[in-house]
Short mmCIF file of C-alpha atoms in Angstrom, two decimals:
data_model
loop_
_atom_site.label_atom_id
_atom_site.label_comp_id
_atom_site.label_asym_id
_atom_site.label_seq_id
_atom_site.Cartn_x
_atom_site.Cartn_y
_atom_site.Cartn_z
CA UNK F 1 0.00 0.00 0.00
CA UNK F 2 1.24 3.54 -1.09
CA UNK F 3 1.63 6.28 2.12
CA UNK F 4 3.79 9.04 2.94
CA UNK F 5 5.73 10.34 5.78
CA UNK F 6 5.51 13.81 6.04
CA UNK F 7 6.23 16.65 9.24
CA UNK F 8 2.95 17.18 10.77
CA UNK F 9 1.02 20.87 10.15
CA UNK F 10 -0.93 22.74 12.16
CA UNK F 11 -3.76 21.89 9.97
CA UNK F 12 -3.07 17.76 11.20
CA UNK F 13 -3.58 18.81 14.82
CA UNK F 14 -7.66 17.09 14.35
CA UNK F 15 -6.13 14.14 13.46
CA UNK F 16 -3.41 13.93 15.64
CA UNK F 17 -6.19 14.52 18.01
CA UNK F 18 -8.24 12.24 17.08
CA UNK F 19 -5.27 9.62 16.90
CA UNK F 20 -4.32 10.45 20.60
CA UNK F 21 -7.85 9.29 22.00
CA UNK F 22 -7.36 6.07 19.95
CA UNK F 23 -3.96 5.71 21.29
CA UNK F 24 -4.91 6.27 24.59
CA UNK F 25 -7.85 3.88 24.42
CA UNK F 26 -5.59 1.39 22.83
CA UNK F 27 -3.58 1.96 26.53
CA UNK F 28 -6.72 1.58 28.16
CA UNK F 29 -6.15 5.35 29.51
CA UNK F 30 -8.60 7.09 27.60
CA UNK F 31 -10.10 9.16 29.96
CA UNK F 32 -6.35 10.49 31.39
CA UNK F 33 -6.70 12.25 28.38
CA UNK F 34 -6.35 16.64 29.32
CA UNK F 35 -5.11 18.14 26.18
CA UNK F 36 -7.19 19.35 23.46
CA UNK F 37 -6.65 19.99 19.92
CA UNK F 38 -6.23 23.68 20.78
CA UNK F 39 -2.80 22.95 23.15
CA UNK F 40 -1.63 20.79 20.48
CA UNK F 41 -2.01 23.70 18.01
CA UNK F 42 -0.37 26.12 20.52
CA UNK F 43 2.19 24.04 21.96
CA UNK F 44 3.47 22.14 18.78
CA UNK F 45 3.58 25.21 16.34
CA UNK F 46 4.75 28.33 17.80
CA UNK F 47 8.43 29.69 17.71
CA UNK F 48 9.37 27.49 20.88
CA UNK F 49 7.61 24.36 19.90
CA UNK F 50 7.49 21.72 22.80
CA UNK F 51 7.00 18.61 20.21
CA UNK F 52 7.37 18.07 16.53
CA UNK F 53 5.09 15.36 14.97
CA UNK F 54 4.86 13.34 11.67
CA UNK F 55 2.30 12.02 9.73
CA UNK F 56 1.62 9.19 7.95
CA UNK F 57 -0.82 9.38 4.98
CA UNK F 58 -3.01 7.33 2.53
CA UNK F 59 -4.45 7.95 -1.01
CA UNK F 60 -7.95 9.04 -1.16
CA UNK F 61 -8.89 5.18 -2.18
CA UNK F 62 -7.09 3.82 0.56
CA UNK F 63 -9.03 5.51 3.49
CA UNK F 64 -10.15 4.07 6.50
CA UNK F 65 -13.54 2.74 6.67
CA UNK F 66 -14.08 6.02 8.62
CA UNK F 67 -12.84 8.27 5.55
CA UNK F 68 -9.59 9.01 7.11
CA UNK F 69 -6.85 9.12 4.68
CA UNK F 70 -4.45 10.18 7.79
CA UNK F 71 -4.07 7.13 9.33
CA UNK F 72 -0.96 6.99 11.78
CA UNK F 73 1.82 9.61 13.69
CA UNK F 74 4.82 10.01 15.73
CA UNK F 75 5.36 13.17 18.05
CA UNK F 76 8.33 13.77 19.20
CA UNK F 77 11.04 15.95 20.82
CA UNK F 78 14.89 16.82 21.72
CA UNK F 79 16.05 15.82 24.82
CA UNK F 80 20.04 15.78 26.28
CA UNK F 81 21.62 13.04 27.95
CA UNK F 82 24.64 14.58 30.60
CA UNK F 83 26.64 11.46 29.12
CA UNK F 84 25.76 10.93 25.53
CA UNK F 85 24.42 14.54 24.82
CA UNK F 86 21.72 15.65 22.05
CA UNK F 87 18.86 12.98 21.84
CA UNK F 88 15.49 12.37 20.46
CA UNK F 89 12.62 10.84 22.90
CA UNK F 90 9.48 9.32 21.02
CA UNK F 91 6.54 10.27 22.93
CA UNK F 92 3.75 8.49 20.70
CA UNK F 93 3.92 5.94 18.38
CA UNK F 94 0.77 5.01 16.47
CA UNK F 95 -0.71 3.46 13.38
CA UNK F 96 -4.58 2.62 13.03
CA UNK F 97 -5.50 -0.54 13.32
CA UNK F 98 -6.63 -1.22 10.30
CA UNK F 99 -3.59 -0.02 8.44
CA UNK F 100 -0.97 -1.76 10.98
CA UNK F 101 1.40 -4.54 9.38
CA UNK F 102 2.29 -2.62 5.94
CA UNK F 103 5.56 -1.28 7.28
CA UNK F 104 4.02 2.34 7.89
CA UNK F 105 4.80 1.94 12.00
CA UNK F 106 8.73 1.17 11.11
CA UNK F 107 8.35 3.80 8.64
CA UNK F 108 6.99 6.66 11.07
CA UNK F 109 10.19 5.25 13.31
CA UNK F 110 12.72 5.41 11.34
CA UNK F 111 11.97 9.40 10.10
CA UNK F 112 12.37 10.30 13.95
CA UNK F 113 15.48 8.36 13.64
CA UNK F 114 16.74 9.88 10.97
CA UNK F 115 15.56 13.31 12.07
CA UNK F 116 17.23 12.84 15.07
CA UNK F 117 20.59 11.63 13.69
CA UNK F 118 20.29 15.17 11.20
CA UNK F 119 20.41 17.30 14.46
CA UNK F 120 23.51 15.35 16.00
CA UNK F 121 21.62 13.24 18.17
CA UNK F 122 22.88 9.57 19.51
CA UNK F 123 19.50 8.10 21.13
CA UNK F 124 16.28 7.63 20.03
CA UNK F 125 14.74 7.06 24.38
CA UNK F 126 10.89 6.18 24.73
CA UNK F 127 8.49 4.06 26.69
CA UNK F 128 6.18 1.25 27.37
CA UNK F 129 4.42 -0.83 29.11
CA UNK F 130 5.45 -3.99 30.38
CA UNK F 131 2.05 -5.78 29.72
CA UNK F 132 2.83 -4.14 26.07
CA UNK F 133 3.73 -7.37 24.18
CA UNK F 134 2.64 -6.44 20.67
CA UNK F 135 4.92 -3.04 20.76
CA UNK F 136 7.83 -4.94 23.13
CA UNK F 137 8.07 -6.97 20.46
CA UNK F 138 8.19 -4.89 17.29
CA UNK F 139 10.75 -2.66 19.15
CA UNK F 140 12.69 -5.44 19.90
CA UNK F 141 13.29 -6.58 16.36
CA UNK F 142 14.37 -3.48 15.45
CA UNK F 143 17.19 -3.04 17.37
CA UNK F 144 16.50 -1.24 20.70
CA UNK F 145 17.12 -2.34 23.91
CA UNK F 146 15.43 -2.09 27.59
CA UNK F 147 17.06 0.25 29.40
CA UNK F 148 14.67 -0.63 32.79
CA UNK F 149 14.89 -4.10 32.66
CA UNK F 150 19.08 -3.81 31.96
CA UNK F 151 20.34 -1.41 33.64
CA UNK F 152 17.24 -0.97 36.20
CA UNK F 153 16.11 2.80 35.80
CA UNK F 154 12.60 3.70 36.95
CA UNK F 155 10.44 6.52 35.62
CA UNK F 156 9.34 8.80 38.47
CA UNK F 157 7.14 11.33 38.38
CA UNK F 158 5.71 14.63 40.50
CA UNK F 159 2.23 16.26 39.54
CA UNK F 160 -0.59 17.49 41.10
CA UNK F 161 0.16 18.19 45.21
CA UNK F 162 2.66 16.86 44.87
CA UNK F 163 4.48 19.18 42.47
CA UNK F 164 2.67 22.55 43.99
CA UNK F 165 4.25 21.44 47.08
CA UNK F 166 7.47 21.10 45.33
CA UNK F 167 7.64 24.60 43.92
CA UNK F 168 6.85 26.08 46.93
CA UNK F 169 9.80 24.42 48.92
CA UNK F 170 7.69 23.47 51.49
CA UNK F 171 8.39 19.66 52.22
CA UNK A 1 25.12 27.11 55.30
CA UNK A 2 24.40 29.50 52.97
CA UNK A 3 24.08 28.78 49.39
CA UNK A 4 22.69 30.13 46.25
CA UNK A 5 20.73 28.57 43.45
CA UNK A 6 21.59 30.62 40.12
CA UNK A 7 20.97 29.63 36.24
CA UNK A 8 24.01 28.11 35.04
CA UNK A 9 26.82 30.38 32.46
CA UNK A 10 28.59 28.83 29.71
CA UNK A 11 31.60 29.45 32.22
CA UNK A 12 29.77 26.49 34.62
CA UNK A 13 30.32 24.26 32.28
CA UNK A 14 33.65 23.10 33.47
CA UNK A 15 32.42 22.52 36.68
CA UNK A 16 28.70 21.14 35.81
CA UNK A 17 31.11 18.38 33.83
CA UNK A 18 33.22 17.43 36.69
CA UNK A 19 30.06 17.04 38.48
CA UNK A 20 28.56 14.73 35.94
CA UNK A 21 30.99 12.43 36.25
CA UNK A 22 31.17 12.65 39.58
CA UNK A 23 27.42 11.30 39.94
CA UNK A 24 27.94 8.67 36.90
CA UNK A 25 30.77 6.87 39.47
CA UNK A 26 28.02 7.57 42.17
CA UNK A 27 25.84 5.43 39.58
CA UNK A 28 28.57 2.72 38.57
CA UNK A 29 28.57 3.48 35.21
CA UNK A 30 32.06 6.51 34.67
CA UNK A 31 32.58 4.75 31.10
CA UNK A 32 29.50 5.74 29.87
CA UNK A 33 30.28 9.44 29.65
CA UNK A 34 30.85 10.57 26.02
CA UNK A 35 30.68 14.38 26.31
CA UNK A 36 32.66 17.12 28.08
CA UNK A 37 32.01 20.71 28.83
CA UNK A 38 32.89 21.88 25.23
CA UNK A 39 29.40 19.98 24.11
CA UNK A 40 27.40 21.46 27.36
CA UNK A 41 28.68 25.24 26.10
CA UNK A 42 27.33 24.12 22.73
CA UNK A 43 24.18 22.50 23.65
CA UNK A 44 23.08 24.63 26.18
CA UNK A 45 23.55 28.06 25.72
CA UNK A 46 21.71 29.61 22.25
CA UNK A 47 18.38 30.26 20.61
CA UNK A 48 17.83 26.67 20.98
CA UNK A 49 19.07 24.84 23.91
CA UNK A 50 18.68 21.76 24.63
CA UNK A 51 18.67 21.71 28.29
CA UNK A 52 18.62 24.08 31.08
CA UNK A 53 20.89 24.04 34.10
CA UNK A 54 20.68 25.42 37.70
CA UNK A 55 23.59 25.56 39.84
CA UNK A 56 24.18 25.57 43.45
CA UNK A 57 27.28 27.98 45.13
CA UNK A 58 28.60 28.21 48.32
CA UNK A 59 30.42 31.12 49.81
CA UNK A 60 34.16 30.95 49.44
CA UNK A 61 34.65 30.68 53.05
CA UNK A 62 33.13 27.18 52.86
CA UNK A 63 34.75 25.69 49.31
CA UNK A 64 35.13 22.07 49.21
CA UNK A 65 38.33 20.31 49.95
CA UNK A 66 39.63 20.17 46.41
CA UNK A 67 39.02 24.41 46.35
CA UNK A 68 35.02 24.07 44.62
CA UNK A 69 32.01 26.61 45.54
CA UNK A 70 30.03 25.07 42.62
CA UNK A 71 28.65 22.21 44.66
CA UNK A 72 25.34 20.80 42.99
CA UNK A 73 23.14 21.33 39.97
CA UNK A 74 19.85 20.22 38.03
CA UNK A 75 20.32 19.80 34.47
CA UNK A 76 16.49 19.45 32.93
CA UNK A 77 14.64 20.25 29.86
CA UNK A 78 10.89 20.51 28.86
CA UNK A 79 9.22 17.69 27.57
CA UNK A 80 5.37 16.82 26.25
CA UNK A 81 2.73 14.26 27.49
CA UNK A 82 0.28 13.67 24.77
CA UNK A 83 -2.78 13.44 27.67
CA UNK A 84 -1.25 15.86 30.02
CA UNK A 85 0.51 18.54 28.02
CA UNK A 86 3.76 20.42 29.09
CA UNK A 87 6.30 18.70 31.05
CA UNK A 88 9.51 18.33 32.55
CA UNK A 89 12.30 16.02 32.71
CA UNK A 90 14.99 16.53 35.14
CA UNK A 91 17.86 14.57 33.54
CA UNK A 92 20.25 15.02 36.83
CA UNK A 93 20.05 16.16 40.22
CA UNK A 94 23.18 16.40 42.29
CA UNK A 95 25.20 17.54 45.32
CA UNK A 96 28.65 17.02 45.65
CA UNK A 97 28.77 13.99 49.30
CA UNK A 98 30.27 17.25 51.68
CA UNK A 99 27.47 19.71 51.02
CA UNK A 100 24.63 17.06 51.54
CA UNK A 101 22.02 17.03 54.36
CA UNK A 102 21.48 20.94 54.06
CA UNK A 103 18.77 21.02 52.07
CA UNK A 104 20.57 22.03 48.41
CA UNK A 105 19.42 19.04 46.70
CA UNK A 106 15.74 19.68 47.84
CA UNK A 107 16.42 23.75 46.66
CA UNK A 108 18.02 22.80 43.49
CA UNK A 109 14.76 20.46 42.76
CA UNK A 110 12.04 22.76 44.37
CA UNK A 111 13.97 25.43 41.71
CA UNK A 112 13.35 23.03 39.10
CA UNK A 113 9.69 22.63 40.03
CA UNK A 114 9.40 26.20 40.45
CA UNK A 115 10.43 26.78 36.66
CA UNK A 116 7.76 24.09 35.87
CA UNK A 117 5.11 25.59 37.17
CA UNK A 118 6.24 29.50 35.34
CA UNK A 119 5.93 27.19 32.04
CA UNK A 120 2.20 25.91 32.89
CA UNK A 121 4.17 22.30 32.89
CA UNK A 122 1.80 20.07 34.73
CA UNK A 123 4.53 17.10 35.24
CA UNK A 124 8.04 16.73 36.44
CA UNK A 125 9.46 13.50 35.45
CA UNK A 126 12.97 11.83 36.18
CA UNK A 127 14.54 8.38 36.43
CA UNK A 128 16.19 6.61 39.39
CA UNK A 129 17.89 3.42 39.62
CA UNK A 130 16.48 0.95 41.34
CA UNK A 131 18.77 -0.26 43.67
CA UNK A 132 19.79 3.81 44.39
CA UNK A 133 17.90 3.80 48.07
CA UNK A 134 18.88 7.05 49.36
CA UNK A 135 17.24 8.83 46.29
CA UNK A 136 14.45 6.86 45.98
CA UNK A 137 13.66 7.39 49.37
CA UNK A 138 14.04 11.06 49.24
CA UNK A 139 11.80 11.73 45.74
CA UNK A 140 9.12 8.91 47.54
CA UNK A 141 9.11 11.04 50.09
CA UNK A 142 8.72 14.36 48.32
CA UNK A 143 5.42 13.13 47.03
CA UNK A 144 7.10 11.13 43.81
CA UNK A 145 5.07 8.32 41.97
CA UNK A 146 7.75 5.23 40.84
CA UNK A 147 5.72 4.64 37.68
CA UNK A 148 7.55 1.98 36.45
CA UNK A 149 6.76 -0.16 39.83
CA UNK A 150 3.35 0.79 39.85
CA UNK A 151 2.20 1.37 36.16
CA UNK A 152 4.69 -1.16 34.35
CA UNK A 153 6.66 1.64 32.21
CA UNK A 154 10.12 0.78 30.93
CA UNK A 155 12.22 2.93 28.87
CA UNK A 156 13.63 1.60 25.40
CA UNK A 157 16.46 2.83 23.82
CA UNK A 158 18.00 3.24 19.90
CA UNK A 159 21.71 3.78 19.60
CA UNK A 160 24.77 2.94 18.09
CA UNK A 161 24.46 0.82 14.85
CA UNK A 162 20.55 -0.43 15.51
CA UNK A 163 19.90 3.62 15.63
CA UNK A 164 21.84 3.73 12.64
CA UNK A 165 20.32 1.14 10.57
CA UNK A 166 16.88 2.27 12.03
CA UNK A 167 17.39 5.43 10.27
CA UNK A 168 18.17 4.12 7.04
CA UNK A 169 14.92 2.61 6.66
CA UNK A 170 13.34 5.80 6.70
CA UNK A 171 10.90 6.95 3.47
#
């Protein structure tokens, strides 16, 4: 099946959207889901963008039973490693359903990758979950490696109270 | 003992990279350190950096042995949650063994939150290692969620040749 890989516009922030919720259902977290389209237009396409996506895109005659000829993504954004330096960190990965097993996943993948490598970066970092066998796998055969079960880093994370409290140096 | 927090000068960099490697032999790993201060002046000082950096002085009159007043720092960055919006990641938190227990590593992080919050960044996210007790116990205790004990995240990582040949496949 034809498709392109392209850098997201602001005009793909529906769809990106809409990909999100289906993402996050997918993850069983649907309703952790805060942002709208609006931050996504405002936070991925002003002069100090937080993220940068891609998007993956169908023919006309190839869309989704749905009529969506936009049909997977990848956001993403530079991060710095104090021992490796400049790197990349995949926050989403995601391809329809419907459209999944045609190569566009590896596709969407390997443009952050070679994104990344363009701006000097060494690392391509992301996440997922353990009970995640489908994607564990996939990643696997390309290559990558598990930082948390080698070398036995946790993510941690502060929100909420917990954060406020933080700021406020009161602990 | 008094101490300031300030935003870090290309002219820290010296000293933020002697205390990178000071907290990779804290973590086992000094081999893995690839870049020196020349990359940190690069990378984090421009239109564009990639990180930000806050670091911790004391007074002359109470320099470490080996003749340092720059005695800890937070080296962090903003990131993006796809549900949550804006976020955080502090990539390193340290304070040089002498100047611990007086409450710089909790002001270097409340700084960090601090910034956070300015941004509208609803999340402040880090990694620990697992078997690193003292700083587990001190970000538990500061209100911290270990997300990859209780939610099942792992981080995966691209580098070297797989990132290489990764990239190569791209459209």
């Amino acid at each position: 099946m034809d498709f392109t890989i392209r850098a997201a516009t602001l005009e793909d922030c529906k769809d990106i959207s809409r990909m999100i919720l289906e993402l996050a259902e997918h993850e069983k977290v649907s309703d952790q889901i805060k942002i709208t389209q609006r931050d996504l237009e405002q936070d991925g396409f002003s002069k100090n963008p937080f993220f940068h996506g891609i998007i993956a895109e169908v023919p006309e005659h190839f869309k989704s039973r749905d009529g969506h000829t936009k049909v997977g993504y990848s956001l993403y954004f530079y991060t710095y490693s104090s021992w490796k330096g400049r790197a990349v960190y995949m926050e989403d990965l995601y391809v329809m359903p419907e459209f999944r097993g045609k190569g566009i996943g590896k596709a969407l993948m390997a443009k952050v990758s070679q994104l990344g490598l363009a701006a000097g970066c060494t690392q391509l970092n992301f996440t997922v979950l353990d009970w995640n066998k489908s994607s564990l796998d996939f990643y696997r055969k390309q290559g990558c490696w598990d930082v948390t079960a080698d070398l036995g880093y946790h993510c941690m994370r502060c929100e909420g109270d917990a954060l406020e409290h933080l700021a406020q140096g009161d602990l | 003992m008094k101490f300031t927090i300030c935003p870090a000068k290309p002219e820290d960099c010296k000293d933020i990279e002697r205390m990178i490697m000071e907290l990779a032999v804290y973590e086992k790993m000094p081999d893995q350190v690839k870049i020196s201060h020349k990359e940190l002046e690069r990378d984090g000082f421009g239109p564009n950096p990639f990180y930000q950096c806050v670091v911790a002085e004391v007074p002359e009159e109470h320099m470490s042995k080996d003749g340092h007043t720059k005695v800890g720092y937070a080296l962090f960055f903003y990131t993006y949650s796809t549900w949550k919006g804006r976020t955080v990641f502090m990539e390193d938190l340290y304070v040089m063994p002498e100047y611990r227990g007086k409450g710089i590593g909790k002001a270097l992080m409340a700084t960090v939150a601090k910034v956070a919050k300015e941004q509208h960044c609803v999340r402040l996210q880090f990694s620990v290692l697992d078997w690193n007790k003292p700083s587990l116990d001190f970000y538990l205790a500061k209100g911290a969620e270990d997300l990859t004990a209780k939610e099942g995240w792992h981080f995966l990582r691209f580098h070297g040749i797989a990132l290489d040949n990764l990239a190569q496949e791209a459209p």
